[in-house]
Structure formats: structure tokens, C-alpha cells
CSV table of C-alpha atoms and ligand atoms in Angstrom, one decimal:
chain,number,residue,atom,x,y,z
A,1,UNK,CA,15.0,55.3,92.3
A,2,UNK,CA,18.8,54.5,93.2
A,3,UNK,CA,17.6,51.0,94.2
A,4,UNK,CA,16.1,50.4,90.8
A,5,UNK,CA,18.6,51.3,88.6
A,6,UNK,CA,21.3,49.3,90.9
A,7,UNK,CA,18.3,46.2,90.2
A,8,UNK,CA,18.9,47.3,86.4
A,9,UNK,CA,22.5,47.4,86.5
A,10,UNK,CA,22.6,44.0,87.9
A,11,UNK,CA,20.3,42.9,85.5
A,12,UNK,CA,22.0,43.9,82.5
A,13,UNK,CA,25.3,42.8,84.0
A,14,UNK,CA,24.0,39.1,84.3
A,15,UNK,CA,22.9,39.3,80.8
A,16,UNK,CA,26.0,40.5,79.5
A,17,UNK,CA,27.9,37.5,81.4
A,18,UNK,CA,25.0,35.0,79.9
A,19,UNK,CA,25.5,35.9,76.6
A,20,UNK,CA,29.2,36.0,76.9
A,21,UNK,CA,28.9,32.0,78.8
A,22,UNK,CA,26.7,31.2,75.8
A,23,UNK,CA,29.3,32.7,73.3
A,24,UNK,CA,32.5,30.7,74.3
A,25,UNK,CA,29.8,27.4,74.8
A,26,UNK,CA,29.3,27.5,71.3
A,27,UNK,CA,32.6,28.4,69.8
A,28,UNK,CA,33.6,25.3,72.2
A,29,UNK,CA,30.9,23.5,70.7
A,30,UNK,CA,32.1,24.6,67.2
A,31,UNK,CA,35.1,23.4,67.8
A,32,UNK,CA,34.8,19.6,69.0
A,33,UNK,CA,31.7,19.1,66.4
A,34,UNK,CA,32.8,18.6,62.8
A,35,UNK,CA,31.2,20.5,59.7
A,36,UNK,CA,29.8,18.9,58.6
A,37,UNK,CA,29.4,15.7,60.4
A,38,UNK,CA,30.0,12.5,58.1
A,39,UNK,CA,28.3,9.1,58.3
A,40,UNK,CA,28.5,5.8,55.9
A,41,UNK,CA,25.5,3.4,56.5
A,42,UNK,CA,25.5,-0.3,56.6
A,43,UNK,CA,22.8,-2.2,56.4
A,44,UNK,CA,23.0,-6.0,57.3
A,45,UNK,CA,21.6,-9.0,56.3
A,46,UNK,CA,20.5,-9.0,52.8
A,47,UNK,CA,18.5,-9.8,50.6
A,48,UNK,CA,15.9,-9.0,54.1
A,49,UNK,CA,15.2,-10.4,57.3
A,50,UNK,CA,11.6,-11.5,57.5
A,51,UNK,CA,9.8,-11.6,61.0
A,52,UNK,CA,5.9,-13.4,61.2
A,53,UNK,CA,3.9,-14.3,58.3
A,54,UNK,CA,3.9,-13.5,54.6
A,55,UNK,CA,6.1,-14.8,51.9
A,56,UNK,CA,9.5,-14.1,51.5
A,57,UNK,CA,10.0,-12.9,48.3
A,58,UNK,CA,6.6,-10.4,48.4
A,59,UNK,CA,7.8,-8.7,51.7
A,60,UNK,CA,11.8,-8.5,50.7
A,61,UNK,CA,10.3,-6.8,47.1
A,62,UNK,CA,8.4,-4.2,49.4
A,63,UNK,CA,11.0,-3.7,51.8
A,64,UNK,CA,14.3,-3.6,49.3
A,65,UNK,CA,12.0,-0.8,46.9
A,66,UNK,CA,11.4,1.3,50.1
A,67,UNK,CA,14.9,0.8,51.4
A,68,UNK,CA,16.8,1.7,48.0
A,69,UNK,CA,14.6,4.7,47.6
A,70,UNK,CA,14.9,6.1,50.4
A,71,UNK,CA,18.9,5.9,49.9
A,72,UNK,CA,18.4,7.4,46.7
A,73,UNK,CA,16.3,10.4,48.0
A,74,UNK,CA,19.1,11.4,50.7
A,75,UNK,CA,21.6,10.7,48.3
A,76,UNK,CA,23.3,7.9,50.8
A,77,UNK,CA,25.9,5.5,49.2
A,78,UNK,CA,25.7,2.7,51.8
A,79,UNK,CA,27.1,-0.7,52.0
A,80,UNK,CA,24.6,-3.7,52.2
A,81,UNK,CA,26.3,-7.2,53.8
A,82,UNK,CA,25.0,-10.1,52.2
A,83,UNK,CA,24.2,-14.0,53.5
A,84,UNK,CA,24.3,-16.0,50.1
A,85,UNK,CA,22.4,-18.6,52.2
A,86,UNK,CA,19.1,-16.8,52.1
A,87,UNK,CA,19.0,-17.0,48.2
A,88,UNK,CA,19.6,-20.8,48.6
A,89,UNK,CA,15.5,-21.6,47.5
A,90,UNK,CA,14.8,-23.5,44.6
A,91,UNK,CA,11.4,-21.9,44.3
A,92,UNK,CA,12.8,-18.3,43.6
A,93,UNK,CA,16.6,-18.2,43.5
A,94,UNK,CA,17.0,-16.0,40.8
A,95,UNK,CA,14.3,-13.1,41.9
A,96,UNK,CA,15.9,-13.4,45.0
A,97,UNK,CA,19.6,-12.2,43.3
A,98,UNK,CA,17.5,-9.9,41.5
A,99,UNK,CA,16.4,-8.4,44.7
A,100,UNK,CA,20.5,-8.0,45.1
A,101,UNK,CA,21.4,-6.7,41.7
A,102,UNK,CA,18.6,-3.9,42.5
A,103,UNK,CA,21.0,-2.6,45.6
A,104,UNK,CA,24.1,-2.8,42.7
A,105,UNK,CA,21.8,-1.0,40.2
A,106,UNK,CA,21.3,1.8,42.9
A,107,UNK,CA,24.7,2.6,43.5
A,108,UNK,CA,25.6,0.6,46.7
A,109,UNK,CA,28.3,-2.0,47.1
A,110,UNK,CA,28.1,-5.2,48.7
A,111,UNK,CA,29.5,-6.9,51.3
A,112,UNK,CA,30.0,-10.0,52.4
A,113,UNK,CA,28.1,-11.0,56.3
A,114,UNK,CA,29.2,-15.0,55.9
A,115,UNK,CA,27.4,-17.4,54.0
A,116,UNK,CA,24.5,-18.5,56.7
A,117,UNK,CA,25.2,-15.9,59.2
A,118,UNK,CA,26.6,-18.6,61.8
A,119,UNK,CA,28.0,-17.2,65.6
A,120,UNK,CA,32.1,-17.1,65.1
A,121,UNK,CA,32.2,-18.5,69.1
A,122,UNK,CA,30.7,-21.7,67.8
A,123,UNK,CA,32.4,-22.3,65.1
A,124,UNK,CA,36.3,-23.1,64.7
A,125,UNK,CA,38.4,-21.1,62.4
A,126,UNK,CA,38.6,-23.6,60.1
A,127,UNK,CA,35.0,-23.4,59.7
A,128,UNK,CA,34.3,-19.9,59.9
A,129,UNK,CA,37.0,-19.7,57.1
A,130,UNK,CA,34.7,-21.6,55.0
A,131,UNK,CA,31.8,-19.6,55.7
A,132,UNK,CA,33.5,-16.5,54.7
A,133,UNK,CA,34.8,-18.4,50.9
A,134,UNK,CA,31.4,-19.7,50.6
A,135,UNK,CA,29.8,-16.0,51.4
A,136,UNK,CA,30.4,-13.5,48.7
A,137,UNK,CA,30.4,-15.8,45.7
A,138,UNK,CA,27.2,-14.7,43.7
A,139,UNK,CA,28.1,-11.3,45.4
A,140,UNK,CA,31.2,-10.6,43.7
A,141,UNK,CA,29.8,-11.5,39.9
A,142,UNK,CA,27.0,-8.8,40.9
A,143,UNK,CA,29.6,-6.1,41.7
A,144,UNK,CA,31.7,-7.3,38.6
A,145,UNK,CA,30.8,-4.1,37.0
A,146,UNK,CA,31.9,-2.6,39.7
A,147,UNK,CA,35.7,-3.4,39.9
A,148,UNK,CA,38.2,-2.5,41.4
A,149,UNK,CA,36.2,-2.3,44.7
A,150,UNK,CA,37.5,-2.5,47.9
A,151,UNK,CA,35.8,-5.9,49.7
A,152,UNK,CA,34.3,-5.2,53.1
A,153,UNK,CA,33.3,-8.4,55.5
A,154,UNK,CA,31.7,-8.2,58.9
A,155,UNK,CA,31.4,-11.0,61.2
A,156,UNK,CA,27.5,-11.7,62.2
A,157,UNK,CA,26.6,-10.5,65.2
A,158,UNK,CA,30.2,-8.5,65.1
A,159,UNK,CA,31.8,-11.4,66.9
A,160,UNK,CA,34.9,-11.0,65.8
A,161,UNK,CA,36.7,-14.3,67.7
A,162,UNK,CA,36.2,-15.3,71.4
A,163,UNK,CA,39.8,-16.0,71.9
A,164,UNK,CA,42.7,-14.6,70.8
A,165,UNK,CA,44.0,-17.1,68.4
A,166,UNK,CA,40.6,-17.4,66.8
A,167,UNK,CA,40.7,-13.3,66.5
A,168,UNK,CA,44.1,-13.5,64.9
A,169,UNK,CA,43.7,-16.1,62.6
A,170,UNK,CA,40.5,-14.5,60.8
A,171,UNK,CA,42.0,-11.2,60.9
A,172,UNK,CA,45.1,-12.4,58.6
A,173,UNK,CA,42.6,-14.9,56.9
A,174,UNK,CA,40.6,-11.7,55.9
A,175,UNK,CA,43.4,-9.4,55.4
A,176,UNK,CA,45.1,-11.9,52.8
A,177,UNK,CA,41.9,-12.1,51.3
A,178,UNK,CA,42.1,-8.7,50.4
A,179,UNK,CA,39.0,-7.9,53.1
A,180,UNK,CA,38.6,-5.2,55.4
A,181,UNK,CA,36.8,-5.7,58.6
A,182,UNK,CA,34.0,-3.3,59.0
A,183,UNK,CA,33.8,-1.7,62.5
A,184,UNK,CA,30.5,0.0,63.4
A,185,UNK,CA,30.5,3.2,65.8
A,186,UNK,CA,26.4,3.5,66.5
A,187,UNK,CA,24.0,0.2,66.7
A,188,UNK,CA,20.4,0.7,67.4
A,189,UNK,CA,19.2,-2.8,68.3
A,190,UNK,CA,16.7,-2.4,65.6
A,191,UNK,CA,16.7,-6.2,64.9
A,192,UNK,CA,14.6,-5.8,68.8
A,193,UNK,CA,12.5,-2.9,67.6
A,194,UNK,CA,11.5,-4.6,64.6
A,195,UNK,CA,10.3,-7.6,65.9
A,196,UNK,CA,8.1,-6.0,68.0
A,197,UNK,CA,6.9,-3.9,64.7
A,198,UNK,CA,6.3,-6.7,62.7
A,199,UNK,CA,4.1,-8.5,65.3
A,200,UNK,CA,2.0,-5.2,66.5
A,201,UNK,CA,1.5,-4.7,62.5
A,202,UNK,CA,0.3,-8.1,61.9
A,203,UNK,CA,-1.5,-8.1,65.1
A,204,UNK,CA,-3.4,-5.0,63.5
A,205,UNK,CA,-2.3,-2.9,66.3
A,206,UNK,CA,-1.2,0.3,64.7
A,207,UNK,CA,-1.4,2.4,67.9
A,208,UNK,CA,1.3,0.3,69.5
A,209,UNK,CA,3.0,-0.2,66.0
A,210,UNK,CA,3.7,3.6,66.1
A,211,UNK,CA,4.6,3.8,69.3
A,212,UNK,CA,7.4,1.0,68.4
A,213,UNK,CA,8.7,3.3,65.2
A,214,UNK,CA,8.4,6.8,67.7
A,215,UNK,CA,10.7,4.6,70.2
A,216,UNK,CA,12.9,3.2,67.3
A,217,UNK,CA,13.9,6.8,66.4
A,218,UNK,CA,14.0,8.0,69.9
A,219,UNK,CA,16.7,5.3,70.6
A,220,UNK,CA,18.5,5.7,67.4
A,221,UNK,CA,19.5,9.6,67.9
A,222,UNK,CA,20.2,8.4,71.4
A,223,UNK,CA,23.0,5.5,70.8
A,224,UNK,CA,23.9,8.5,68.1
A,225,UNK,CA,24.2,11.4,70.8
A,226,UNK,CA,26.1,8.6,72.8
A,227,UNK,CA,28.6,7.8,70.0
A,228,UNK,CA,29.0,11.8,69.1
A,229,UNK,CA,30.2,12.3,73.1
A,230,UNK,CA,32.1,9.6,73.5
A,231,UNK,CA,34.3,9.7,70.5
A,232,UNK,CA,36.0,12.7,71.9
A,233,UNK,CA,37.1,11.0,75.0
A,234,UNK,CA,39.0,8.4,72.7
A,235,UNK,CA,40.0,10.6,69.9
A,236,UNK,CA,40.0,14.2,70.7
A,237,UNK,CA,37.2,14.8,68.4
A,238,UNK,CA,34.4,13.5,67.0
A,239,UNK,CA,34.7,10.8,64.3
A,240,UNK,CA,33.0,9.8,61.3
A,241,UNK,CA,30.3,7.4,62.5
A,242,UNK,CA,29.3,4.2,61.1
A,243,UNK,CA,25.8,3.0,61.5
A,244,UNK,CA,25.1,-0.4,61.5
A,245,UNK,CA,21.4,-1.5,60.5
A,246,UNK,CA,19.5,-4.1,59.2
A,247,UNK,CA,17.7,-5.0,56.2
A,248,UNK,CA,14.3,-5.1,57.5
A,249,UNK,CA,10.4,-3.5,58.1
A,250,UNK,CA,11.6,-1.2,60.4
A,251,UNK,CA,14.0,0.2,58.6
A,252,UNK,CA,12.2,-0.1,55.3
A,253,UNK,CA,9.3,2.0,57.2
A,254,UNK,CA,11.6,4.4,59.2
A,255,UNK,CA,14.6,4.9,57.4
A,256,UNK,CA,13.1,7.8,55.6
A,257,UNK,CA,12.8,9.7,59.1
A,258,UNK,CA,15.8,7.8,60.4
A,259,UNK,CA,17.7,9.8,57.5
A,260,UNK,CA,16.6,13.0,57.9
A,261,UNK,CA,17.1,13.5,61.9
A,262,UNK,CA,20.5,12.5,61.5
A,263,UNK,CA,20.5,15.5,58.2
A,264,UNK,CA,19.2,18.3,61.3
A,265,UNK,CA,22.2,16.7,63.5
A,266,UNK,CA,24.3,17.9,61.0
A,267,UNK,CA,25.1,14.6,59.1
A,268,UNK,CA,26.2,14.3,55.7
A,269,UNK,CA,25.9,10.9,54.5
A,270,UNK,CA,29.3,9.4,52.8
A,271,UNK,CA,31.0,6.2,51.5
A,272,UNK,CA,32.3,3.8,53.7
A,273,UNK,CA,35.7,3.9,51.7
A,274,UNK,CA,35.5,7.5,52.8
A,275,UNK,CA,34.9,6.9,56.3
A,276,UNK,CA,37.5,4.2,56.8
A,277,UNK,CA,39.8,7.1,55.4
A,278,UNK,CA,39.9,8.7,58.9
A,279,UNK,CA,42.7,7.4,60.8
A,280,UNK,CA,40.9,7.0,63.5
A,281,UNK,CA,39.4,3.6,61.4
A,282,UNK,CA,43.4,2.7,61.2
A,283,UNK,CA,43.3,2.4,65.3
A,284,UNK,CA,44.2,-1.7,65.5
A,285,UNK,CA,41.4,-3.4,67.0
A,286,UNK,CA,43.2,-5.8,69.3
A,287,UNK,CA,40.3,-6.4,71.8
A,288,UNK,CA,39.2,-10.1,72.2
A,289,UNK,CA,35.8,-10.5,73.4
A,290,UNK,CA,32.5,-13.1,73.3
A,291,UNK,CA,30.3,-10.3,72.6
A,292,UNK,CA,29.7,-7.8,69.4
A,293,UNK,CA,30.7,-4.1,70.7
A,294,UNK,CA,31.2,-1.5,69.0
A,295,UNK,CA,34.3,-0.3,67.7
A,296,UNK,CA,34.3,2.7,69.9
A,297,UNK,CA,34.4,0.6,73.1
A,298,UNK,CA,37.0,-1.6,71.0
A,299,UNK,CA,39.1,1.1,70.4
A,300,UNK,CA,39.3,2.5,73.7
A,301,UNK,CA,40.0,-1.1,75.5
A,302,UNK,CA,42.5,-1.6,72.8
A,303,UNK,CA,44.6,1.8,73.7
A,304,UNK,CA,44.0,0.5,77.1
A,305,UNK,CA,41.8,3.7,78.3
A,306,UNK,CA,39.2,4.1,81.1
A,307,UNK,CA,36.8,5.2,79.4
A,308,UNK,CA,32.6,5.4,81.0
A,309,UNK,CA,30.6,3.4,78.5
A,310,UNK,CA,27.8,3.0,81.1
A,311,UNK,CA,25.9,6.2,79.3
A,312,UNK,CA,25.3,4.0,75.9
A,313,UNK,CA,21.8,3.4,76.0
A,314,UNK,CA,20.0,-0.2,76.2
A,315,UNK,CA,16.7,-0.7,74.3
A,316,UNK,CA,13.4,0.3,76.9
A,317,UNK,CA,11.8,-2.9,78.8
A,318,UNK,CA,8.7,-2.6,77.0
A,319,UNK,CA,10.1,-2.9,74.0
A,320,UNK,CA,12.3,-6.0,74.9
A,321,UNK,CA,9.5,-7.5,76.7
A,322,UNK,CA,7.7,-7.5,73.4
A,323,UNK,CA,10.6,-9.1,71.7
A,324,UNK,CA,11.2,-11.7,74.3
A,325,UNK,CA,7.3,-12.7,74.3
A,326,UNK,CA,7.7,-13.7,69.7
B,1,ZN,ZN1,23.8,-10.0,60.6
């Protein structure tokens, strides 16, 4: 008998201490995580981005409705970044900046992305300069309605200059412009995933189609877990995150889920005015670099810290294999 309740005792005793571990684990927890936790969404290279067959203008119709509506339903004021190139067709110019003054009509603002979306370390400055006059011209007279709005530019493929006098020189060429530069905090490669979509759709391969979306999403709230642990290392706490995507299938098919996984992590989705608000957006981003990183790793190179960025996910083989074989 004594034996038994001594087992009991011990028993109980670990419980207590579990419950009491699990307590201070979540006031920790409750601490570090913001309530609620705020997002603004960016979505890249309108009017659409189209992959394999079909016309243009059908698919970026289908795609834009499903997009915007999706927006609309989780009540997500987002920021779409425009190449004025792609409107550039005699054929259907103007249904083309109707596809535009849709997003306008729905509440988001536009941005400009450059007129053709050209790689800043190929270009000189003088060039990219042009680029960025050219890029917003039918743009602004869409958001006319809309002013006074604050302008937001981001460099294709967020190269933001290879050297620093290139860096420099766009910076106060955008800053004088009255432009901000718009960082990005989670990226989920999806221009990868959805060429691999786009090809097992067309290919009439649903099963591996749906595998593609599964890992899309999988990936997504990974580079998103990534960015929620790692802005504490830089900042003390976690940040207002900015999502950068694309306008494409896979987003026009899986935003809707996209959306509401980020809602069960807590997310609430805001402006990127708001966002940009947080003075964590005012850190200077002084890191010069080939490559399009985001602004987390920017940040933390340009205060100079160590911080472990080997965690941040890279798409699965599979799907890169698929997009290497287009
Ligand atoms: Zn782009």
C-alpha cells in the first residue's frame, strides 16, 4: 500500500510540475507573439503572369476575379505591383487596364514593379531610372481617385543594386520621387510552385496538380513559421510581416486557403501603410547584395548581427525538378 501511494504521490507531483512548465511556456509564448498578429499582402506582377498555353487576356480575367475575391472575402487590403509592359498589346490594351482598374475598384492600391520587370544587376542606373519613370504611368491615372496615396515601388526580383553606388543612387532616385521601397519579410517561391501547377494542370494531371497546391501551402506556413522565429532574434519581437506573392494560378487557386491558415496563425490582415508604420520598417536597409533577400536577413546584416538564417526553408527537389524540366 505505502509503495502505491508514494507511486501516486509522484505521480501527481510530476503533473503538478508539467502543468506548471506548460503554464510559464505559454505566458512566454504570450508574451513574444503579438495579438493579434498583423500582415499586409503584396502581390507582384500584374495584370498576371501566364505559364503554358491559353490566351492571355482569358486566363488573367479568371485569375484577377478569383484573386480580388478572395481579398474581398478575408477583408485583405493588399498592394498589387504593376509592369505597364504587359499591357503594351495592340490587340487588347484597354481590357487589359480594365483588368487593373478592377484591383482599384476593389479597394487595393497599386504599385509600381518597373516597366518590363528588367534585373537591376544588368542594367545601369541610368537605365533602371528609366524603367521606374516609364513604370507607373497608366498606374497613377487609375489611382487618381485615390489621392493622396503613398507610392510604393519594388525592384523585380527585389534586386535592389549589386553595388553600392548603384544601391545609393536608386534609393535617393526613389526617395525624391516620393517612393517607398517595399521590403518583404516572408516569400514562398510560388513563381516555382506555380509553374509546376500550370504544367500538371494542363498536362491533365490533377493528382500531381494537388499534390503541388498541398506543398505550396505546406511551404508557405513554413517560410511563415521561419519569419515569426526569426524576427525576434533581430527585433525583440515579432514584426508585422509582409508577404510577397505573385499574380498568378497558384495563387488565384490557393489564396483562398493560403488566407485562412495564416487567420488560425493568428493573422489579421492590414494595409501596407499600416505595416510600414512599425519602426521596425524604419530600420535603414544598407545591405548591398546581387541577390533578392528578404528584409529580415537585410535587416540583421545591416545592424551587423549574426544571426542563423540557415533554418529558412528552400522549395522541395521535386518540386524544383518540375520547374527546371518547363
Ligand atoms: Zn516581379
Amino acid at each position: 500500500m505505502r509503495t502505491n501511494f508514494a507511486n501516486i504521490r509522484g505521480m501527481l507531483k510530476r503533473l503538478a510540475l508539467s502543468v506548471l512548465a506548460l503554464l510559464v511556456f505559454q505566458i512566454v509564448l504570450c508574451a513574444q507573439t503579438p495579438n493579434p498578429r498583423t500582415m499586409a499582402v503584396t502581390i507582384d506582377d500584374l495584370p498576371y503572369v501566364k505559364i503554358g498555353e491559353g490566351v492571355y487576356l482569358t486566363r488573367a480575367r479568371t485569375a484577377t476575379s478569383k484573386i480580388l475575391s478572395t481579398l474581398k472575402k478575408y477583408q485583405v487590403p493588399a498592394v498589387g505591383f504593376v509592369n505597364e509592359a504587359k499591357l503594351e498589346n495592340p490587340d487588347d490594351r484597354d481590357a487589359r487596364i480594365a483588368l487593373l482598374r478592377q484591383w482599384v475598384s476593389s479597394g487595393m492600391v497599386l504599385g509600381n514593379h518597373t516597366y518590363s520587370h528588367p534585373d537591376f544587376n544588368r542594367l545601369t542606373i541610368e537605365e533602371f531610372q528609366e524603367e521606374v519613370a516609364k513604370g507607373d504611368v497608366v498606374t497613377r491615372q487609375l489611382m487618381r481617385s485615390r489621392q493622396p496615396y503613398q507610392l510604393y515601388f519594388r525592384h523585380p526580383q527585389t534586386h535592389t543594386g549589386d553595388t553600392r553606388e548603384k544601391k545609393e543612387a536608386i534609393d535617393r532616385y526613389l526617395a525624391t520621387r516620393g517612393y517607398k521601397i517595399t521590403p518583404h519579410t516572408i516569400e514562398n517561391s510560388d513563381f516555382i510552385f506555380n509553374v509546376a501547377y500550370v504544367l500538371a494542370m494542363q498536362n491533365g494531371d490533377k493528382e500531381l496538380a494537388s499534390r503541388v497546391r498541398a506543398e505550396y501551402l505546406d511551404f508557405t506556413i513554413a517560410a511563415t513559421e521561419f519569419a515569426e522565429k526569426i524576427s525576434p532574434q533581430i527585433f525583440g519581437r515579432e514584426i508585422p510581416q509582409t508577404l510577397l506573392i505573385h499574380s498568378n494560378d497558384i495563387t488565384a487557386d490557393c489564396l483562398d486557403q493560403l488566407l485562412r491558415r495564416f487567420s488560425a496563425r493568428g493573422y489579421k490582415f492590414v494595409t501596407l501603410d499600416a505595416v510600414m508604420a512599425d519602426p521596425a520598417y524604419e530600420t535603414k536597409d544598407t545591405f548591398v547584395t546581387k541577390f533578392g533577400p528578404t528584409w529580415l536577413f537585410r535587416w540583421a546584416k545591416s545592424k551587423g548581427m549574426d544571426v542563423d538564417f540557415s533554418g529558412d526553408p528552400d522549395p522541395p527537389k521535386w518540386v524544383m525538378d518540375l520547374y527546371n524540366k518547363r
